[in-house]
XYZ file of C-alpha atoms in Angstrom:
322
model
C -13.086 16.865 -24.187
C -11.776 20.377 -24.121
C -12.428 20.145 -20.341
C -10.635 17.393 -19.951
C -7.968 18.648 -21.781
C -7.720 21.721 -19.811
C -7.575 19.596 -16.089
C -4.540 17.643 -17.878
C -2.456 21.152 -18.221
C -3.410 22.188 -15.245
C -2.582 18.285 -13.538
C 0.549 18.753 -14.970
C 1.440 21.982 -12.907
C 0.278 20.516 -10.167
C 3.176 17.446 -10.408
C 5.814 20.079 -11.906
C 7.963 19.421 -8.699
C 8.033 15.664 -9.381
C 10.112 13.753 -11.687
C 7.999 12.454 -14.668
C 7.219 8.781 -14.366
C 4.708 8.929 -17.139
C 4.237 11.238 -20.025
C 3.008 14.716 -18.495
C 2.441 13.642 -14.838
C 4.987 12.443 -12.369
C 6.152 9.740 -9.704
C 3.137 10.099 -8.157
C 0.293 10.557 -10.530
C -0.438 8.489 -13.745
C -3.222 8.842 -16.110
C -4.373 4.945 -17.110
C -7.285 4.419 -19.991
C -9.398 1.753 -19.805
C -8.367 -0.770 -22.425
C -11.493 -2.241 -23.179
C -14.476 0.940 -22.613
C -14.246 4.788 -22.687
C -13.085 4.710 -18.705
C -10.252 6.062 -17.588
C -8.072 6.844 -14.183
C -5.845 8.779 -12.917
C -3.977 7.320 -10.018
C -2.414 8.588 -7.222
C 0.493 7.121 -5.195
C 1.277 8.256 -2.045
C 4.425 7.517 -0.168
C 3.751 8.216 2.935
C 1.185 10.163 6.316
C 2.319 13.242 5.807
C 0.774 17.180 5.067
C 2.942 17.099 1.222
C 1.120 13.995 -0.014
C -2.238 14.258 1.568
C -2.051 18.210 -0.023
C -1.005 17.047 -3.429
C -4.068 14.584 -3.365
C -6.181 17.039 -2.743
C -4.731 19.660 -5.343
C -5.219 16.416 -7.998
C -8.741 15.583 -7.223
C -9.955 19.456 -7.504
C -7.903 20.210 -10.557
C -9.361 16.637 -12.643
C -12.986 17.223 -10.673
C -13.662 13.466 -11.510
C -17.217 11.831 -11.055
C -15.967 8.863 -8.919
C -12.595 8.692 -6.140
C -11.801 5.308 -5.010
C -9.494 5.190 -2.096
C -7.149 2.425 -0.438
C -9.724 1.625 2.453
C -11.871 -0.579 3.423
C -14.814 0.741 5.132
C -14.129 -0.376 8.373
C -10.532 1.352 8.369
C -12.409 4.546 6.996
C -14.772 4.206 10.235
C -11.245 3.687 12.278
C -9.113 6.222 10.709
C -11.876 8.876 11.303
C -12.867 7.843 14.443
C -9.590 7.933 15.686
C -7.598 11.580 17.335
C -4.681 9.963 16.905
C -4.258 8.091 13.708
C -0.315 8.769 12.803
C 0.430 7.256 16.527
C -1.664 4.281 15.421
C -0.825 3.742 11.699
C 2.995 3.041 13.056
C 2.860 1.333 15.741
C 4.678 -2.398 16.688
C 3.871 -5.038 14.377
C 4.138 -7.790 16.777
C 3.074 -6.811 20.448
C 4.473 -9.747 21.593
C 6.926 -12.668 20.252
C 4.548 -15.341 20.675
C 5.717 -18.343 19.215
C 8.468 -16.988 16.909
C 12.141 -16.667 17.776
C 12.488 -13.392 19.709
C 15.458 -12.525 17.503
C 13.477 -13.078 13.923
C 10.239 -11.432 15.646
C 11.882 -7.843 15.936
C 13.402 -8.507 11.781
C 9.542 -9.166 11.407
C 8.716 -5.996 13.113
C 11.545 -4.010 11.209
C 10.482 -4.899 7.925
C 6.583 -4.577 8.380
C 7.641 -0.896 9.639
C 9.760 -0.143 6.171
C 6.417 -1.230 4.068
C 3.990 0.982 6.174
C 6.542 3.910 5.352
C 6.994 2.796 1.673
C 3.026 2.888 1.223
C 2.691 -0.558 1.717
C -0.374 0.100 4.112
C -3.588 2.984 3.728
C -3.306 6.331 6.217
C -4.679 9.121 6.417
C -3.905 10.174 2.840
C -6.975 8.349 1.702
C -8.997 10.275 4.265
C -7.394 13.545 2.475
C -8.818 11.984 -0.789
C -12.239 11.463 0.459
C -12.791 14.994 1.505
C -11.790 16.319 -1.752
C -13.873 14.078 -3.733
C -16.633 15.481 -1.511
C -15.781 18.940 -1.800
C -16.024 18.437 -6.074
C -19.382 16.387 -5.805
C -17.523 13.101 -6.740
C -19.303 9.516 -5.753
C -16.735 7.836 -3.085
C -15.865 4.765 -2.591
C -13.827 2.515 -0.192
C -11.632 0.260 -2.874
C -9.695 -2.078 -0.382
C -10.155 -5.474 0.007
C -11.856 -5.612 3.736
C -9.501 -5.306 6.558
C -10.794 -8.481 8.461
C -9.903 -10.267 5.239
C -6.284 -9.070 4.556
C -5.667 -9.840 8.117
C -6.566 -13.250 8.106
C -4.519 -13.731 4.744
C -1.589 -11.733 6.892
C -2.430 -14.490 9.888
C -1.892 -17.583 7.664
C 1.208 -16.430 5.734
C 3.006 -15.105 8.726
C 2.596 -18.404 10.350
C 3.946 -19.988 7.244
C 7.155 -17.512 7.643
C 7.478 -17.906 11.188
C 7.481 -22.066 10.510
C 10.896 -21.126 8.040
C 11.856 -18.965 9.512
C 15.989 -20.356 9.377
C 15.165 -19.792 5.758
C 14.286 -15.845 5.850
C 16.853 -15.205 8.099
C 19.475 -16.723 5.466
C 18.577 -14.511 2.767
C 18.629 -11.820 4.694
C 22.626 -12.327 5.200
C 23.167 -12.641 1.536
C 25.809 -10.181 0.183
C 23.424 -9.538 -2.713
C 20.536 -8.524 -0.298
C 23.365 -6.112 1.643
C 23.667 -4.744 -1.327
C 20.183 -4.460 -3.052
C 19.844 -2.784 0.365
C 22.784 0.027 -0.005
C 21.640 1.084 -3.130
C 17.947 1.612 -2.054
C 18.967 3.614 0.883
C 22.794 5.000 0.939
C 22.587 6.141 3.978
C 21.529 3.531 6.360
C 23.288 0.308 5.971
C 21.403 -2.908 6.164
C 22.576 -4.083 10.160
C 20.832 -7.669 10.593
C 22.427 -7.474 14.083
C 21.021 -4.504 14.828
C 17.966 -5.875 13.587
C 17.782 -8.939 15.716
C 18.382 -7.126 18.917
C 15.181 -4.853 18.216
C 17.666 -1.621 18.268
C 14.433 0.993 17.897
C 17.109 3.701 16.981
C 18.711 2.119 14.152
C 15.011 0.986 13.200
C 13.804 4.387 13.200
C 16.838 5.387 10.608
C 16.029 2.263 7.994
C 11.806 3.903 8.310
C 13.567 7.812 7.997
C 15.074 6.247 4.659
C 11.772 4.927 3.019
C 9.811 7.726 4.099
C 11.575 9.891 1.922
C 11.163 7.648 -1.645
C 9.265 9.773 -4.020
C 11.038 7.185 -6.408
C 8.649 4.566 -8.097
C 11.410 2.620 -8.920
C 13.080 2.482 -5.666
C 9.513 1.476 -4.103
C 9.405 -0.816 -7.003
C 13.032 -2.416 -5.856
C 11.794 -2.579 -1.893
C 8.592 -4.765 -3.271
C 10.765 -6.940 -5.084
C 13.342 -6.969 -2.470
C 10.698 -8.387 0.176
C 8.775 -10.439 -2.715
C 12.126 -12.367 -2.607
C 12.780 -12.664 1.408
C 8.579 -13.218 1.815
C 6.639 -13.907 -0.760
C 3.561 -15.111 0.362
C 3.364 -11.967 3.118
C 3.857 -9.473 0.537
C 1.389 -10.852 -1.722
C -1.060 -10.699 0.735
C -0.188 -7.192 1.771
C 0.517 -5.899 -1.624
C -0.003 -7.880 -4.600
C -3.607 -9.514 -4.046
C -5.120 -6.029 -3.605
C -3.197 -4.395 -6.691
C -6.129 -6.871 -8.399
C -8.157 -6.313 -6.184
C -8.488 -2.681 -6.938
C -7.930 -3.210 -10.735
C -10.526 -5.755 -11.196
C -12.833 -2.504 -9.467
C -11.846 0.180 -11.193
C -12.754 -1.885 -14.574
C -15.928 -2.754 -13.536
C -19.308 -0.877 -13.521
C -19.517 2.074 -13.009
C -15.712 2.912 -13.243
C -15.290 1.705 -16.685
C -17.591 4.335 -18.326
C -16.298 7.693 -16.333
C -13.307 9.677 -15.232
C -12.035 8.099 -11.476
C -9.275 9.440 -9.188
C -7.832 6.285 -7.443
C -5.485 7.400 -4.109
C -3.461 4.528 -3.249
C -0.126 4.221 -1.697
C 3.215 4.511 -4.210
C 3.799 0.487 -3.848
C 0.511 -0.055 -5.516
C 0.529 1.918 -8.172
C 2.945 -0.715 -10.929
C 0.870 -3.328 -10.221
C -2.457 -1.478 -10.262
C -1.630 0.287 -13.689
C -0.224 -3.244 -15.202
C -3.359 -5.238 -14.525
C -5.948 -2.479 -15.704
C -4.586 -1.961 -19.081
C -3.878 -5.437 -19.943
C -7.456 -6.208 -21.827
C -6.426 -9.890 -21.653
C -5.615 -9.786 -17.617
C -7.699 -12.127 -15.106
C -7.481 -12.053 -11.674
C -6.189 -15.271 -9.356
C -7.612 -15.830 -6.299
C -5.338 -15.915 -3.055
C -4.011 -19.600 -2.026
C -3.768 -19.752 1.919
C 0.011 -21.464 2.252
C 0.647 -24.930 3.569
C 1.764 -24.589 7.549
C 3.302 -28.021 8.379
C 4.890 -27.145 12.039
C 1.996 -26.235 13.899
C 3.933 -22.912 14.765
C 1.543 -20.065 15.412
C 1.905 -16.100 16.818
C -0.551 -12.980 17.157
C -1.723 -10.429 14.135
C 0.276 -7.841 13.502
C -1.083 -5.443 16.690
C -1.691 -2.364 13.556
C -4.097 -4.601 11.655
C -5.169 -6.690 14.508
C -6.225 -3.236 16.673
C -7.856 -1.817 13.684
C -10.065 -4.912 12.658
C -11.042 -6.107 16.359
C -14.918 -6.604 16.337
C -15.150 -5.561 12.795
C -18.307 -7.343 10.887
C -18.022 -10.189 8.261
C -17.025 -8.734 4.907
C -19.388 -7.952 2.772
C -18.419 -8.948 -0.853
C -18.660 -5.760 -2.706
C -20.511 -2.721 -1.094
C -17.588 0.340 -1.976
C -19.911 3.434 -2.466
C -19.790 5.644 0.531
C -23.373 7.339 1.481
């Protein structure tokens, strides 16, 4: 106890540079107890690939020396991160490769947005390889947490079909004043341009991903999930919300629930993570594919569709890396 006491202190002078999201920690780290056993976790949200994030992981994981790290990776994106000598390249690349079926116009929105959420910590990097190492270096048992890429792909497949068959729809909330808005006060200094948008301008693009790369604000990455839960709901549940329970349902389970676990994740995960494992009374719902009633179809999004191509069946639950 006096141990773990001491690793607190010293967690908190790890996070001093942070604003405090949670009593003692910051934006970034919170310490969640298990509400039903004598488990507990402290999770880390990062915000995006970069040396500050993937250093302050490491710093967390050797000051609370836990016994287990779970990480936001499958283990076939482990293999592909690892294998790869250029993972940042990779990890933001197009979304669509090619318009397929969808308007061209609504296919480069598609595009835009995906890119935002990948920033935002929407999507695993190379901060959970940063995680893995230090949980080595300590002597921790690792696991890949994720729900399997091949999986979350397929779910990706169905519901962007289902968006690209409404697509009118989307693209009329997107002009709502509210939205412009919502939008200002997320990021003051790059004004929501759905023109600029629809013609695929990469420069004005690249100033909406400079904006979200630099939220160390949970409730700002909080807002942008809520924001795109309105515009898509079914593709941000499948890219955000069913793996929040995914991960929770783990890190209750065997052997998590009885031992001290450092869970890396990225930022947008880490409300609905922390909400579902400390509700004693929460069950998990299984994802719904949507209804598709057009017929309208278009390729994977090229980042998950490059990283999962000749991947194996998912196995149901095998996390523990060897």
């Amino acid at each position: 106890m006096r141990q773990l006491r001491s690793a607190r202190l010293a967690l908190r002078r790890v996070t001093r540079n942070f604003t405090a999201s949670s009593p003692g920690l910051s934006q970034t780290v919170e310490h969640l107890r298990h509400p039903l056993n004598t488990g507990e976790v402290f999770l880390v949200g990062t915000s995006h690939i970069s040396e500050a994030s993937a250093k302050e992981v490491h710093d967390i994981i050797h000051t609370v020396r836990p016994r287990h790290v779970v990480v936001e990776l499958c283990e076939a994106r482990r293999r592909r991160l690892e294998a790869s000598t250029h993972t940042s390249n990779a990890l933001t690349c197009s979304v669509l490769p090619g318009a397929g079926q969808l308007p061209k116009n609504f296919a480069q929105i598609v595009e835009a947005f995906y890119a935002m959420l990948r920033s935002a910590g929407f999507d695993p990097g190379v901060d959970m390889l940063s995680g893995l190492r230090a949980g080595k270096e300590v002597g921790a048992v690792l696991h890949c947490g994720d729900v399997d890429a091949k999986v979350t792909s397929a779910r990706m497949d169905a519901e962007l079909r289902a968006l690209g068959a409404d697509h009118m729809q989307v693209l009329a909330k997107l002009m709502r004043p509210t939205l412009q808005r919502e939008v200002s006060e997320l990021f003051p200094d790059a004004e929501l341009d759905i023109q600029a948008l629809m013609q695929g301008d990469k420069q004005y693009v690249k100033v909406l991903r400079k904006a979200v790369e630099g939220m160390k604000d949970r409730a700002k990455v909080r807002k942008l999930g809520s924001v795109m839960s309105d515009i898509a709901p079914g593709f941000t549940n499948a890219l955000l919300h069913v793996r929040d329970a995914h991960l929770a349902k783990l890190l209750r389970s065997a052997p998590f629930d009885q031992a001290t676990t450092v869970c890396v994740v990225g930022m947008a995960h880490m409300d609905g993570i922390a909400r579902r494992y400390t509700d004693a009374k929460w069950q998990e719902e299984p994802w719904k594919p949507p209804k598709v009633t057009s017929g309208q179809s278009f390729p994977l999004p090229q980042s998950l569709d490059a990283m999962t191509a000749g991947v194996e069946p998912a196995i149901q639950r095998k996390p523990q890396i060897d």
